[in-house]
Coordinates of C-alpha atoms in Angstrom, one line a residue:
X22 CA 0.1 0.2 0.0
X23 CA 1.2 3.5 -0.8
X24 CA 1.8 6.1 1.7
X25 CA 0.7 8.6 -0.2
X26 CA 1.4 11.6 1.9
X27 CA 4.8 10.7 2.6
X28 CA 5.2 10.0 -2.0
X29 CA 3.7 13.7 -2.4
X30 CA 6.3 15.0 0.3
X31 CA 9.5 13.9 -1.6
X32 CA 7.6 14.3 -5.2
X33 CA 6.6 17.6 -4.6
X34 CA 10.4 18.3 -3.7
X35 CA 11.5 16.5 -7.1
X36 CA 9.2 18.4 -9.3
X37 CA 10.6 21.9 -7.7
X38 CA 14.1 20.9 -8.3
X39 CA 13.0 19.8 -11.9
X40 CA 11.7 23.5 -12.1
X41 CA 14.7 25.2 -10.7
X42 CA 17.0 23.0 -13.5
X43 CA 15.0 24.1 -16.1
X44 CA 15.0 27.5 -15.1
X45 CA 19.0 27.1 -14.6
X46 CA 19.3 25.8 -18.0
X47 CA 17.7 28.9 -19.7
X48 CA 19.9 30.7 -17.4
X49 CA 22.8 29.4 -18.6
X50 CA 23.9 27.9 -15.7
X51 CA 24.6 24.2 -17.0
X52 CA 26.7 22.8 -14.4
X53 CA 24.1 23.5 -11.3
X54 CA 21.1 22.3 -14.3
X55 CA 23.2 19.0 -14.6
X56 CA 23.4 18.8 -10.8
X57 CA 19.9 19.7 -10.6
X58 CA 18.6 17.1 -12.6
X59 CA 20.4 14.2 -10.9
X60 CA 18.8 15.6 -7.4
X61 CA 15.4 15.9 -8.7
X62 CA 15.8 12.0 -10.1
X63 CA 16.9 11.3 -7.0
X64 CA 14.3 12.4 -5.1
X65 CA 11.7 11.0 -7.0
X66 CA 12.6 7.8 -6.6
X67 CA 13.2 8.6 -3.0
X68 CA 9.6 9.4 -3.2
X69 CA 8.6 6.3 -4.6
X70 CA 10.7 4.5 -1.8
X71 CA 9.4 6.2 1.2
X72 CA 6.0 5.7 -0.1
X73 CA 6.5 2.1 -0.5
X74 CA 7.8 1.9 3.0
X75 CA 11.5 1.3 1.8
X76 CA 13.2 4.6 2.8
X77 CA 16.8 4.2 2.0
X78 CA 19.7 6.7 2.1
X79 CA 22.6 7.6 -0.3
X80 CA 22.7 9.3 -3.5
X81 CA 23.3 7.2 -6.5
X82 CA 20.1 6.8 -8.7
X83 CA 21.0 3.7 -10.1
X84 CA 21.7 1.9 -6.5
X85 CA 18.5 2.7 -5.7
X86 CA 16.7 1.4 -8.5
X87 CA 18.6 -2.1 -8.8
X88 CA 17.2 -2.2 -4.7
X89 CA 13.9 -1.6 -6.9
X90 CA 14.2 -4.3 -9.5
X91 CA 14.4 -2.1 -12.3
X92 CA 15.5 -3.1 -15.9
X93 CA 19.0 -2.6 -16.3
X94 CA 18.5 -0.5 -19.0
X95 CA 17.3 2.4 -17.1
X96 CA 19.3 2.0 -14.4
X97 CA 22.3 2.2 -17.0
X98 CA 20.6 4.9 -18.1
X99 CA 20.4 6.4 -14.1
X100 CA 24.5 5.9 -13.7
X101 CA 25.0 9.0 -16.6
X102 CA 23.1 11.1 -13.9
X103 CA 24.5 9.2 -10.6
X104 CA 28.1 11.2 -12.2
X105 CA 26.5 14.0 -12.2
X106 CA 26.5 14.3 -8.2
X107 CA 29.8 15.3 -7.4
X108 CA 31.4 16.0 -11.5
X109 CA 29.0 19.2 -11.7
X110 CA 30.2 20.7 -8.4
X111 CA 33.4 20.5 -7.4
X112 CA 36.3 21.7 -9.9
X113 CA 38.9 19.3 -8.0
X114 CA 36.6 16.3 -8.8
X115 CA 39.1 16.4 -11.9
X116 CA 42.5 15.4 -12.2
X117 CA 43.1 18.8 -14.2
X118 CA 40.8 21.4 -15.1
X119 CA 36.8 21.7 -14.4
X120 CA 35.0 20.5 -18.2
X121 CA 31.6 22.9 -18.4
X122 CA 28.5 21.4 -18.9
X123 CA 26.8 22.3 -22.6
X124 CA 23.3 23.5 -23.3
X125 CA 23.4 20.0 -25.4
X126 CA 25.1 18.3 -23.0
X127 CA 22.3 19.0 -20.1
X128 CA 19.4 17.9 -22.4
X129 CA 20.3 14.6 -23.2
X130 CA 20.6 14.5 -19.3
X131 CA 17.3 15.7 -19.0
X132 CA 15.6 13.6 -21.6
X133 CA 17.1 10.8 -19.8
X134 CA 15.5 12.3 -16.5
X135 CA 12.2 11.8 -18.5
X136 CA 12.9 8.5 -19.1
X137 CA 13.2 7.6 -15.9

């Protein structure tokens, strides 16, 4: 049985975060928009987990989806979003330089989020 109240609490946060990512996209803040797209997906998966009474900690969307026995194709797409958790926020996450995310790359990430 779905705990609708808990699910709604988390899914609202996921939707707001996605809207914030879109605003960052439109403003040219691509790194932040990528990070927020990862966060929106994480919050959406956690919404389901909380809703079914199985809350889990962690930031790996692919791991959380594997706990739910999601199809491998979806888990593989989630792995792309997982990479955005650190790499988009910390310049020292790269051995040298810090590549910026482009609008085209961000749109690919947002499309993956739609699939999830």
